[in-house]
């Protein structure tokens, strides 16, 4: 079955949202567009927009490939997506509050207790504690795929430290520099207010004892982290300090940072450090990335940590298969956005089915990310499937499996002209006193023909995402 083409209908007609863009493209000299692609690459190179590839010594720092053909979503499509995303985010926050308190969803028999009893993402240190504003997931990235004109699925929820928003912002700025005439012809909803909204959102969840304007800082693991560019970019755009664990200490029951004017207390810490490295007195003793004692300050109500520790349980892939039940339990309505059908390999009958159909399935580690530790059955060799089957049998509860979806395609610019490639979408959501969803998000594209893997670490690229202002 041919995947859904977001630009061209089966009969060769252009779909309405792309009509103006296609008319414009038809008037363009191919050599000019090729030069614009090179110009975009030079912009990213000068700006320093790179990411690190762990384990790749030859190319430790890479540019994420950028395609100049935008992905377009209509206003109506976006309204439906926004409603589904908001419903899901509300359910995730309600779930986290419940799971660290009364655990009503377990008592009701909707999800098994075993999901938490031996899960490292579930933090006993959070039991009985409510973060300021009762918000757990302040920043969420929801990965969405499309298979038909009106069929969208949530592929996964990123509730820990979602990355990629800096690429969304830089993609738009670059497109506006390269093609200002396009933005005059086509009304596109803006994304550039995200840093301002992020700062407002973080300030709105400052601890109750905060007086005046909250002091906000971004905690980074340092320059060797794969997303360091983004940490520095967001701190700069918000006008707040970028700090490392070595810049911070505990003083008079507060987390303080060193400044040229002396130590200054932090009210809200947007941390891009994983839970296990956050506090060596509470979690990993060998961590030099966090702050010794920060969990005591946090539980005393003297700092807001965004996202809250322990939110990883909400985006655990083993839990993902229960999201329809979770959404309905906490919102009283069926999920607007569907899950991808998911097989739990921990169940013996399901494991048998998965092993017998490995070549047709996508198998993922429940704690995996970035496209690592997964098998894309249709693209794997017989030898790779056999090797993966041994891993599955050895530790079945560590995996889930899903059917191989025919992801929608949008055109990219190639040496031979426009060609369709598979895409997904990561909208970014801010949660505080309200829920704010930036129109569009980061479109990731599998640049290799036929590939379904869009992750930048696996050779994927990005596009600007246009939500039409209609």
CSV table of C-alpha atoms in Angstrom, one decimal:
chain,number,residue,atom,x,y,z
A,1,UNK,CA,0.0,0.0,0.0
A,2,UNK,CA,1.4,3.4,-1.0
A,3,UNK,CA,1.8,5.8,2.0
A,4,UNK,CA,-0.3,8.9,2.2
A,5,UNK,CA,1.4,11.8,0.4
A,6,UNK,CA,0.6,15.0,2.2
A,7,UNK,CA,1.2,17.1,-0.9
A,8,UNK,CA,0.0,15.1,-3.9
A,9,UNK,CA,-3.3,13.2,-4.2
A,10,UNK,CA,-3.4,9.7,-5.8
A,11,UNK,CA,-4.6,11.2,-9.1
A,12,UNK,CA,-1.7,13.7,-9.2
A,13,UNK,CA,-3.6,16.7,-8.0
A,14,UNK,CA,-2.1,19.0,-5.4
A,15,UNK,CA,-3.8,18.9,-2.0
A,16,UNK,CA,-5.3,22.3,-1.1
A,17,UNK,CA,-2.9,23.2,1.8
A,18,UNK,CA,0.1,22.9,-0.7
A,19,UNK,CA,-1.4,24.6,-3.7
A,20,UNK,CA,0.2,28.0,-3.2
A,21,UNK,CA,3.6,26.5,-2.3
A,22,UNK,CA,3.5,24.2,-5.4
A,23,UNK,CA,2.6,27.2,-7.7
A,24,UNK,CA,5.6,29.0,-6.2
A,25,UNK,CA,7.9,26.0,-6.6
A,26,UNK,CA,6.9,25.7,-10.3
A,27,UNK,CA,8.2,29.2,-10.9
A,28,UNK,CA,11.6,28.6,-9.3
A,29,UNK,CA,14.8,27.9,-11.0
A,30,UNK,CA,16.1,24.5,-9.7
A,31,UNK,CA,19.6,25.9,-9.4
A,32,UNK,CA,18.4,28.8,-7.2
A,33,UNK,CA,16.7,26.2,-4.9
A,34,UNK,CA,19.8,24.1,-4.8
A,35,UNK,CA,21.8,27.2,-3.8
A,36,UNK,CA,19.3,28.1,-1.1
A,37,UNK,CA,19.8,24.6,0.4
A,38,UNK,CA,23.5,25.3,0.6
A,39,UNK,CA,22.8,28.7,2.1
A,40,UNK,CA,20.6,27.1,4.8
A,41,UNK,CA,23.4,24.7,5.6
A,42,UNK,CA,25.9,27.6,5.9
A,43,UNK,CA,23.5,29.4,8.3
A,44,UNK,CA,23.3,26.4,10.5
A,45,UNK,CA,27.1,25.9,10.4
A,46,UNK,CA,27.7,29.6,11.4
A,47,UNK,CA,25.1,29.5,14.1
A,48,UNK,CA,26.7,26.3,15.5
A,49,UNK,CA,23.6,24.2,15.4
A,50,UNK,CA,25.1,20.8,16.0
A,51,UNK,CA,24.3,17.6,17.9
A,52,UNK,CA,26.7,15.0,19.3
A,53,UNK,CA,26.6,11.4,18.2
A,54,UNK,CA,27.6,9.1,21.0
A,55,UNK,CA,30.0,6.4,20.0
A,56,UNK,CA,31.0,8.0,16.7
A,57,UNK,CA,34.5,9.3,17.1
A,58,UNK,CA,34.8,10.4,13.5
A,59,UNK,CA,31.8,12.7,13.6
A,60,UNK,CA,31.3,13.6,17.2
A,61,UNK,CA,29.6,16.9,16.2
A,62,UNK,CA,27.2,16.9,13.2
A,63,UNK,CA,24.9,19.3,11.5
A,64,UNK,CA,21.3,18.1,11.4
A,65,UNK,CA,20.4,18.1,7.7
A,66,UNK,CA,17.7,20.7,6.9
A,67,UNK,CA,15.3,20.4,4.0
A,68,UNK,CA,14.0,23.7,2.6
A,69,UNK,CA,10.5,22.3,1.5
A,70,UNK,CA,8.2,23.1,4.4
A,71,UNK,CA,5.7,20.6,5.8
A,72,UNK,CA,2.2,22.2,5.8
A,73,UNK,CA,-0.7,21.5,8.2
A,74,UNK,CA,-4.1,23.2,7.8
A,75,UNK,CA,-5.7,25.2,10.6
A,76,UNK,CA,-8.5,22.6,10.9
A,77,UNK,CA,-6.0,19.7,11.2
A,78,UNK,CA,-4.1,21.6,13.8
A,79,UNK,CA,-7.2,22.4,15.9
A,80,UNK,CA,-8.0,18.7,16.1
A,81,UNK,CA,-4.4,17.8,16.9
A,82,UNK,CA,-4.2,20.5,19.6
A,83,UNK,CA,-7.4,19.2,21.3
A,84,UNK,CA,-6.0,15.7,21.3
A,85,UNK,CA,-2.6,16.8,22.6
A,86,UNK,CA,-4.1,19.0,25.4
A,87,UNK,CA,-6.3,16.0,26.5
A,88,UNK,CA,-3.3,13.7,26.6
A,89,UNK,CA,-1.1,16.2,28.5
A,90,UNK,CA,-3.9,16.8,31.1
A,91,UNK,CA,-4.2,13.0,31.6
A,92,UNK,CA,-0.4,12.6,32.0
A,93,UNK,CA,-0.2,15.2,34.7
A,94,UNK,CA,-3.2,13.7,36.5
A,95,UNK,CA,-1.7,10.2,36.2
A,96,UNK,CA,1.6,11.4,37.7
A,97,UNK,CA,-0.2,13.0,40.6
A,98,UNK,CA,-2.2,9.9,41.2
A,99,UNK,CA,0.6,7.4,40.9
A,100,UNK,CA,2.7,9.2,43.5
A,101,UNK,CA,-0.3,9.5,45.9
A,102,UNK,CA,-3.5,7.4,46.1
A,103,UNK,CA,-2.9,5.3,43.0
A,104,UNK,CA,-6.6,5.2,42.2
A,105,UNK,CA,-5.9,3.9,38.7
A,106,UNK,CA,-4.2,0.8,40.1
A,107,UNK,CA,-7.0,0.3,42.7
A,108,UNK,CA,-9.5,0.4,39.8
A,109,UNK,CA,-7.6,-2.3,38.0
A,110,UNK,CA,-7.0,-0.2,34.9
A,111,UNK,CA,-3.2,-0.8,34.9
A,112,UNK,CA,-1.1,-3.4,36.7
A,113,UNK,CA,1.0,-2.5,39.8
A,114,UNK,CA,4.0,-4.5,38.3
A,115,UNK,CA,4.6,-1.6,35.9
A,116,UNK,CA,6.0,0.4,38.8
A,117,UNK,CA,7.4,-2.1,41.3
A,118,UNK,CA,10.6,-2.7,39.5
A,119,UNK,CA,10.7,0.3,37.2
A,120,UNK,CA,13.7,2.7,37.6
A,121,UNK,CA,11.7,5.6,36.2
A,122,UNK,CA,9.4,5.4,39.2
A,123,UNK,CA,10.9,7.4,42.0
A,124,UNK,CA,9.9,6.5,45.6
A,125,UNK,CA,11.4,9.9,46.6
A,126,UNK,CA,8.4,11.6,44.9
A,127,UNK,CA,5.7,9.6,46.8
A,128,UNK,CA,3.5,12.0,48.8
A,129,UNK,CA,5.1,15.1,47.4
A,130,UNK,CA,3.2,17.6,45.1
A,131,UNK,CA,5.3,20.0,43.0
A,132,UNK,CA,4.5,23.7,43.0
A,133,UNK,CA,1.3,24.4,41.1
A,134,UNK,CA,0.7,20.6,41.0
A,135,UNK,CA,2.5,20.5,37.6
A,136,UNK,CA,4.8,17.6,36.9
A,137,UNK,CA,5.5,17.8,33.2
A,138,UNK,CA,6.2,21.5,32.4
A,139,UNK,CA,7.6,20.8,28.9
A,140,UNK,CA,6.4,17.9,26.8
A,141,UNK,CA,7.2,16.8,23.3
A,142,UNK,CA,4.4,14.5,21.8
A,143,UNK,CA,5.6,12.5,18.8
A,144,UNK,CA,2.8,12.2,16.2
A,145,UNK,CA,2.7,10.2,12.9
A,146,UNK,CA,0.1,10.4,10.2
A,147,UNK,CA,-1.0,7.5,8.0
A,148,UNK,CA,-4.1,8.9,6.2
A,149,UNK,CA,-5.7,12.2,5.5
A,150,UNK,CA,-7.6,12.1,8.8
A,151,UNK,CA,-5.6,9.5,10.7
A,152,UNK,CA,-3.0,10.6,13.2
A,153,UNK,CA,-1.4,8.5,15.9
A,154,UNK,CA,0.7,9.3,19.0
A,155,UNK,CA,3.9,7.4,18.6
A,156,UNK,CA,5.3,8.3,22.0
A,157,UNK,CA,5.2,10.9,24.8
A,158,UNK,CA,8.4,12.7,25.9
A,159,UNK,CA,7.8,13.8,29.5
A,160,UNK,CA,11.4,13.8,30.9
A,161,UNK,CA,13.6,16.3,29.1
A,162,UNK,CA,12.3,16.6,25.5
A,163,UNK,CA,14.7,18.1,23.0
A,164,UNK,CA,14.4,19.6,19.5
A,165,UNK,CA,12.6,22.9,20.1
A,166,UNK,CA,15.7,25.0,19.2
A,167,UNK,CA,15.7,23.3,15.8
A,168,UNK,CA,12.0,24.2,15.3
A,169,UNK,CA,12.9,27.9,16.1
A,170,UNK,CA,16.0,28.0,13.9
A,171,UNK,CA,14.3,26.3,11.0
A,172,UNK,CA,11.7,29.0,10.9
A,173,UNK,CA,14.1,31.8,11.2
A,174,UNK,CA,16.2,30.4,8.4
A,175,UNK,CA,13.2,29.9,6.2
A,176,UNK,CA,12.1,33.5,6.8
A,177,UNK,CA,15.7,34.7,5.8
A,178,UNK,CA,15.8,32.6,2.7
A,179,UNK,CA,12.3,33.0,1.4
A,180,UNK,CA,10.6,36.1,2.8
A,181,UNK,CA,8.4,36.3,-0.3
A,182,UNK,CA,6.8,33.0,0.7
A,183,UNK,CA,5.7,34.3,4.1
A,184,UNK,CA,4.1,37.3,2.4
A,185,UNK,CA,2.0,35.0,0.1
A,186,UNK,CA,1.1,32.3,2.6
A,187,UNK,CA,-0.2,33.1,6.1
A,188,UNK,CA,1.7,30.9,8.6
A,189,UNK,CA,1.1,30.9,12.3
A,190,UNK,CA,4.2,32.1,14.2
A,191,UNK,CA,6.5,29.9,16.5
A,192,UNK,CA,9.0,32.6,17.5
A,193,UNK,CA,7.2,33.4,20.8
A,194,UNK,CA,8.1,30.0,22.3
A,195,UNK,CA,11.1,31.3,24.4
A,196,UNK,CA,9.0,34.1,25.8
A,197,UNK,CA,6.1,31.7,26.6
A,198,UNK,CA,8.6,29.2,28.1
A,199,UNK,CA,9.9,31.9,30.5
A,200,UNK,CA,6.3,32.9,31.4
A,201,UNK,CA,5.3,29.3,31.9
A,202,UNK,CA,8.2,28.5,34.2
A,203,UNK,CA,7.7,31.8,36.2
A,204,UNK,CA,4.0,30.8,36.8
A,205,UNK,CA,5.1,27.7,38.7
A,206,UNK,CA,7.6,29.3,41.0
A,207,UNK,CA,7.5,28.1,44.7
A,208,UNK,CA,4.8,29.7,46.9
A,209,UNK,CA,7.6,31.5,48.9
A,210,UNK,CA,9.0,33.3,45.9
A,211,UNK,CA,8.8,37.1,46.2
A,212,UNK,CA,8.8,39.3,43.1
A,213,UNK,CA,10.1,38.1,39.7
A,214,UNK,CA,11.3,34.5,39.9
A,215,UNK,CA,14.9,33.7,39.2
A,216,UNK,CA,15.1,31.1,36.5
A,217,UNK,CA,18.1,29.1,35.3
A,218,UNK,CA,18.8,26.3,32.8
A,219,UNK,CA,20.8,23.3,34.2
A,220,UNK,CA,23.0,21.6,31.5
A,221,UNK,CA,25.2,18.6,31.9
A,222,UNK,CA,27.8,20.6,29.9
A,223,UNK,CA,29.4,21.1,26.5
A,224,UNK,CA,29.7,17.4,25.8
A,225,UNK,CA,26.0,16.7,26.0
A,226,UNK,CA,24.3,16.0,22.6
A,227,UNK,CA,21.8,18.8,23.1
A,228,UNK,CA,24.2,21.4,24.6
A,229,UNK,CA,23.5,23.9,21.7
A,230,UNK,CA,19.8,23.8,22.7
A,231,UNK,CA,20.5,24.4,26.4
A,232,UNK,CA,22.6,27.4,25.6
A,233,UNK,CA,20.2,28.7,23.0
A,234,UNK,CA,17.1,28.5,25.3
A,235,UNK,CA,18.9,30.2,28.2
A,236,UNK,CA,20.0,33.0,25.9
A,237,UNK,CA,16.6,33.4,24.3
A,238,UNK,CA,14.9,33.5,27.7
A,239,UNK,CA,17.5,35.9,29.1
A,240,UNK,CA,18.4,33.5,32.0
A,241,UNK,CA,21.6,31.9,33.3
A,242,UNK,CA,22.9,28.7,31.9
A,243,UNK,CA,24.5,26.7,34.8
A,244,UNK,CA,26.2,23.5,35.4
A,245,UNK,CA,26.1,21.5,38.7
A,246,UNK,CA,29.5,22.9,39.7
A,247,UNK,CA,28.0,26.4,39.6
A,248,UNK,CA,25.4,25.6,42.2
A,249,UNK,CA,25.3,24.8,45.9
A,250,UNK,CA,22.9,24.7,48.8
A,251,UNK,CA,22.8,27.7,51.1
A,252,UNK,CA,20.3,28.5,53.8
A,253,UNK,CA,17.8,25.9,52.4
A,254,UNK,CA,18.0,27.3,48.9
A,255,UNK,CA,19.8,26.4,45.7
A,256,UNK,CA,22.1,29.3,44.8
A,257,UNK,CA,24.3,30.0,41.8
A,258,UNK,CA,27.5,32.0,41.7
A,259,UNK,CA,27.2,35.3,39.9
A,260,UNK,CA,29.6,38.3,39.6
A,261,UNK,CA,27.4,40.0,42.3
A,262,UNK,CA,27.6,37.1,44.7
A,263,UNK,CA,25.4,34.0,45.3
A,264,UNK,CA,21.8,34.3,44.1
A,265,UNK,CA,19.0,31.9,44.9
A,266,UNK,CA,17.2,30.1,42.1
A,267,UNK,CA,13.4,29.8,42.2
A,268,UNK,CA,12.9,27.7,39.0
A,269,UNK,CA,15.4,25.3,37.6
A,270,UNK,CA,14.8,24.1,34.0
A,271,UNK,CA,17.0,21.0,34.2
A,272,UNK,CA,18.3,19.1,31.2
A,273,UNK,CA,20.0,16.5,33.4
A,274,UNK,CA,18.5,13.1,33.9
A,275,UNK,CA,16.9,12.1,37.2
A,276,UNK,CA,19.7,9.7,38.2
A,277,UNK,CA,22.4,12.5,37.9
A,278,UNK,CA,20.3,15.2,39.6
A,279,UNK,CA,21.4,14.7,43.2
A,280,UNK,CA,24.4,12.5,44.3
A,281,UNK,CA,23.0,12.3,47.8
A,282,UNK,CA,19.7,10.8,46.6
A,283,UNK,CA,20.5,9.1,43.3
A,284,UNK,CA,23.8,8.2,41.7
A,285,UNK,CA,26.6,8.9,44.1
A,286,UNK,CA,29.2,9.3,41.3
A,287,UNK,CA,27.3,12.1,39.6
A,288,UNK,CA,29.1,15.4,39.1
A,289,UNK,CA,26.3,16.8,37.0
A,290,UNK,CA,23.8,17.7,39.6
A,291,UNK,CA,23.6,19.4,43.0
A,292,UNK,CA,24.1,17.5,46.3
A,293,UNK,CA,21.1,18.1,48.4
A,294,UNK,CA,18.8,19.6,45.8
A,295,UNK,CA,16.1,17.0,46.4
A,296,UNK,CA,15.8,18.1,50.1
A,297,UNK,CA,15.4,21.7,48.9
A,298,UNK,CA,12.8,20.6,46.4
A,299,UNK,CA,10.8,18.6,48.9
A,300,UNK,CA,10.9,21.5,51.3
A,301,UNK,CA,9.1,23.6,48.6
A,302,UNK,CA,12.0,26.1,48.1
A,303,UNK,CA,12.6,25.4,44.4
A,304,UNK,CA,10.7,24.2,41.3
A,305,UNK,CA,12.4,21.6,39.1
A,306,UNK,CA,11.1,21.4,35.6
A,307,UNK,CA,10.3,18.7,34.6
A,308,UNK,CA,9.7,17.2,38.0
A,309,UNK,CA,11.8,14.2,39.0
A,310,UNK,CA,10.0,10.9,38.4
A,311,UNK,CA,8.1,12.0,35.3
A,312,UNK,CA,9.9,9.4,33.2
A,313,UNK,CA,7.3,6.8,34.3
A,314,UNK,CA,4.8,8.6,32.2
A,315,UNK,CA,6.7,8.1,28.9
A,316,UNK,CA,7.9,4.6,29.6
A,317,UNK,CA,7.1,2.5,26.6
A,318,UNK,CA,5.7,-0.3,28.6
A,319,UNK,CA,3.2,2.2,30.0
A,320,UNK,CA,2.5,3.6,26.6
A,321,UNK,CA,0.2,0.7,25.7
A,322,UNK,CA,-2.1,1.7,28.6
A,323,UNK,CA,-2.4,5.3,27.5
A,324,UNK,CA,-6.0,4.9,26.1
A,325,UNK,CA,-7.1,3.6,29.5
A,326,UNK,CA,-5.1,6.4,31.3
A,327,UNK,CA,-6.7,9.2,29.1
A,328,UNK,CA,-10.2,7.8,29.6
A,329,UNK,CA,-9.7,7.3,33.4
A,330,UNK,CA,-8.6,10.9,34.1
A,331,UNK,CA,-10.6,12.8,31.5
A,332,UNK,CA,-13.8,10.8,31.3
A,333,UNK,CA,-13.5,10.7,27.5
A,334,UNK,CA,-12.0,8.4,25.0
A,335,UNK,CA,-8.6,9.6,23.6
A,336,UNK,CA,-9.0,12.0,20.7
A,337,UNK,CA,-5.6,10.9,19.3
A,338,UNK,CA,-5.1,7.1,19.0
A,339,UNK,CA,-2.1,5.1,20.1
A,340,UNK,CA,-0.2,2.9,17.7
A,341,UNK,CA,-1.4,-0.7,18.5
A,342,UNK,CA,1.2,-2.1,20.8
A,343,UNK,CA,2.2,-5.7,21.8
A,344,UNK,CA,3.6,-6.2,25.3
A,345,UNK,CA,6.4,-8.7,25.0
A,346,UNK,CA,6.2,-9.4,28.7
A,347,UNK,CA,3.1,-11.5,28.0
A,348,UNK,CA,3.9,-15.1,26.9
A,349,UNK,CA,1.3,-15.3,24.1
A,350,UNK,CA,2.3,-11.9,22.8
A,351,UNK,CA,6.0,-12.8,22.9
A,352,UNK,CA,5.3,-15.9,20.8
A,353,UNK,CA,3.4,-13.8,18.2
A,354,UNK,CA,6.2,-11.2,18.1
A,355,UNK,CA,8.9,-13.8,17.6
A,356,UNK,CA,6.9,-15.4,14.8
A,357,UNK,CA,6.4,-12.0,13.1
A,358,UNK,CA,9.6,-10.1,13.8
A,359,UNK,CA,10.2,-9.3,10.1
A,360,UNK,CA,6.9,-7.4,10.0
A,361,UNK,CA,7.2,-5.5,13.3
A,362,UNK,CA,9.0,-2.6,14.9
A,363,UNK,CA,10.4,-3.7,18.3
A,364,UNK,CA,11.6,-1.1,20.8
A,365,UNK,CA,13.3,-1.1,24.2
A,366,UNK,CA,10.8,0.2,26.8
A,367,UNK,CA,13.5,2.6,28.1
A,368,UNK,CA,15.1,3.3,24.8
A,369,UNK,CA,15.2,6.6,22.9
A,370,UNK,CA,16.8,8.3,19.8
A,371,UNK,CA,16.2,5.3,17.6
A,372,UNK,CA,18.8,3.2,19.5
A,373,UNK,CA,18.1,-0.4,20.6
A,374,UNK,CA,15.3,-1.0,18.2
A,375,UNK,CA,14.6,-3.3,15.3
A,376,UNK,CA,12.7,-2.2,12.2
A,377,UNK,CA,11.7,-5.7,10.9
A,378,UNK,CA,11.0,-4.9,7.2
A,379,UNK,CA,14.4,-3.2,6.9
A,380,UNK,CA,16.4,-5.8,8.9
A,381,UNK,CA,18.3,-8.8,7.5
A,382,UNK,CA,17.4,-12.4,8.6
A,383,UNK,CA,20.6,-12.4,10.6
A,384,UNK,CA,19.7,-9.2,12.4
A,385,UNK,CA,16.2,-10.6,13.2
A,386,UNK,CA,17.7,-13.8,14.6
A,387,UNK,CA,20.1,-11.9,16.8
A,388,UNK,CA,17.3,-9.6,18.1
A,389,UNK,CA,15.1,-12.7,18.8
A,390,UNK,CA,17.8,-13.9,21.3
A,391,UNK,CA,17.6,-10.5,23.1
A,392,UNK,CA,13.8,-10.7,23.2
A,393,UNK,CA,13.8,-14.2,24.7
A,394,UNK,CA,16.4,-13.3,27.3
A,395,UNK,CA,14.5,-10.2,28.5
A,396,UNK,CA,11.0,-10.0,27.1
A,397,UNK,CA,9.7,-7.4,29.6
A,398,UNK,CA,12.3,-5.0,28.2
A,399,UNK,CA,10.5,-4.7,24.8
A,400,UNK,CA,7.3,-3.7,23.1
A,401,UNK,CA,6.4,-4.3,19.5
A,402,UNK,CA,4.3,-2.4,17.0
A,403,UNK,CA,3.1,-2.9,13.5
A,404,UNK,CA,5.2,-1.1,10.8
A,405,UNK,CA,3.1,2.0,9.9
A,406,UNK,CA,3.1,3.5,6.5
A,407,UNK,CA,4.1,6.9,7.7
A,408,UNK,CA,2.9,9.8,5.5
A,409,UNK,CA,5.4,11.5,3.2
A,410,UNK,CA,6.2,15.1,2.3
A,411,UNK,CA,8.5,16.2,-0.5
A,412,UNK,CA,12.2,16.9,0.1
A,413,UNK,CA,14.6,18.6,-2.3
A,414,UNK,CA,17.0,16.1,-3.9
A,415,UNK,CA,19.6,16.4,-6.7
A,416,UNK,CA,16.9,15.1,-9.1
A,417,UNK,CA,14.1,17.4,-7.8
A,418,UNK,CA,11.3,16.8,-5.4
A,419,UNK,CA,10.9,13.3,-3.9
A,420,UNK,CA,8.6,12.0,-1.1
A,421,UNK,CA,10.1,11.0,2.2
A,422,UNK,CA,8.6,9.7,5.5
A,423,UNK,CA,8.0,12.2,8.3
A,424,UNK,CA,6.8,12.5,11.9
A,425,UNK,CA,6.0,15.6,14.0
A,426,UNK,CA,7.0,16.6,17.6
A,427,UNK,CA,4.8,19.5,18.8
A,428,UNK,CA,6.0,21.2,22.0
A,429,UNK,CA,3.7,21.8,24.9
A,430,UNK,CA,4.1,24.1,27.9
A,431,UNK,CA,2.2,23.4,31.1
A,432,UNK,CA,1.8,25.7,34.1
A,433,UNK,CA,-1.3,27.8,35.0
A,434,UNK,CA,-2.5,26.9,31.5
A,435,UNK,CA,-1.5,24.7,28.6
A,436,UNK,CA,0.2,26.3,25.7
A,437,UNK,CA,0.9,24.4,22.4
A,438,UNK,CA,3.2,26.0,19.8
A,439,UNK,CA,1.5,25.8,16.4
A,440,UNK,CA,3.5,23.2,14.4
A,441,UNK,CA,6.5,21.8,16.1
A,442,UNK,CA,9.6,19.9,14.8
A,443,UNK,CA,9.0,17.8,11.6
A,444,UNK,CA,11.7,15.1,11.4
A,445,UNK,CA,12.2,13.5,8.0
A,446,UNK,CA,13.8,10.2,7.0
A,447,UNK,CA,16.2,11.4,4.2
A,448,UNK,CA,17.0,7.9,2.9
A,449,UNK,CA,14.5,6.7,0.3
A,450,UNK,CA,12.2,4.1,1.9
A,451,UNK,CA,13.6,4.6,5.4
A,452,UNK,CA,11.1,5.0,8.3
A,453,UNK,CA,13.7,6.1,10.9
A,454,UNK,CA,13.6,9.9,11.3
A,455,UNK,CA,15.9,10.3,14.3
A,456,UNK,CA,18.8,12.7,13.7
A,457,UNK,CA,21.1,10.2,15.4
A,458,UNK,CA,20.2,7.7,12.7
A,459,UNK,CA,20.6,9.9,9.7
A,460,UNK,CA,17.3,11.8,9.7
A,461,UNK,CA,16.8,15.5,9.0
A,462,UNK,CA,14.3,18.3,9.8
A,463,UNK,CA,11.9,20.6,8.1
A,464,UNK,CA,10.1,23.8,9.0
A,465,UNK,CA,6.4,23.1,9.9
A,466,UNK,CA,3.8,25.5,8.8
A,467,UNK,CA,0.4,25.6,10.4
A,468,UNK,CA,-1.8,27.7,8.1
A,469,UNK,CA,-3.6,30.7,9.7
A,470,UNK,CA,-7.0,29.9,8.2
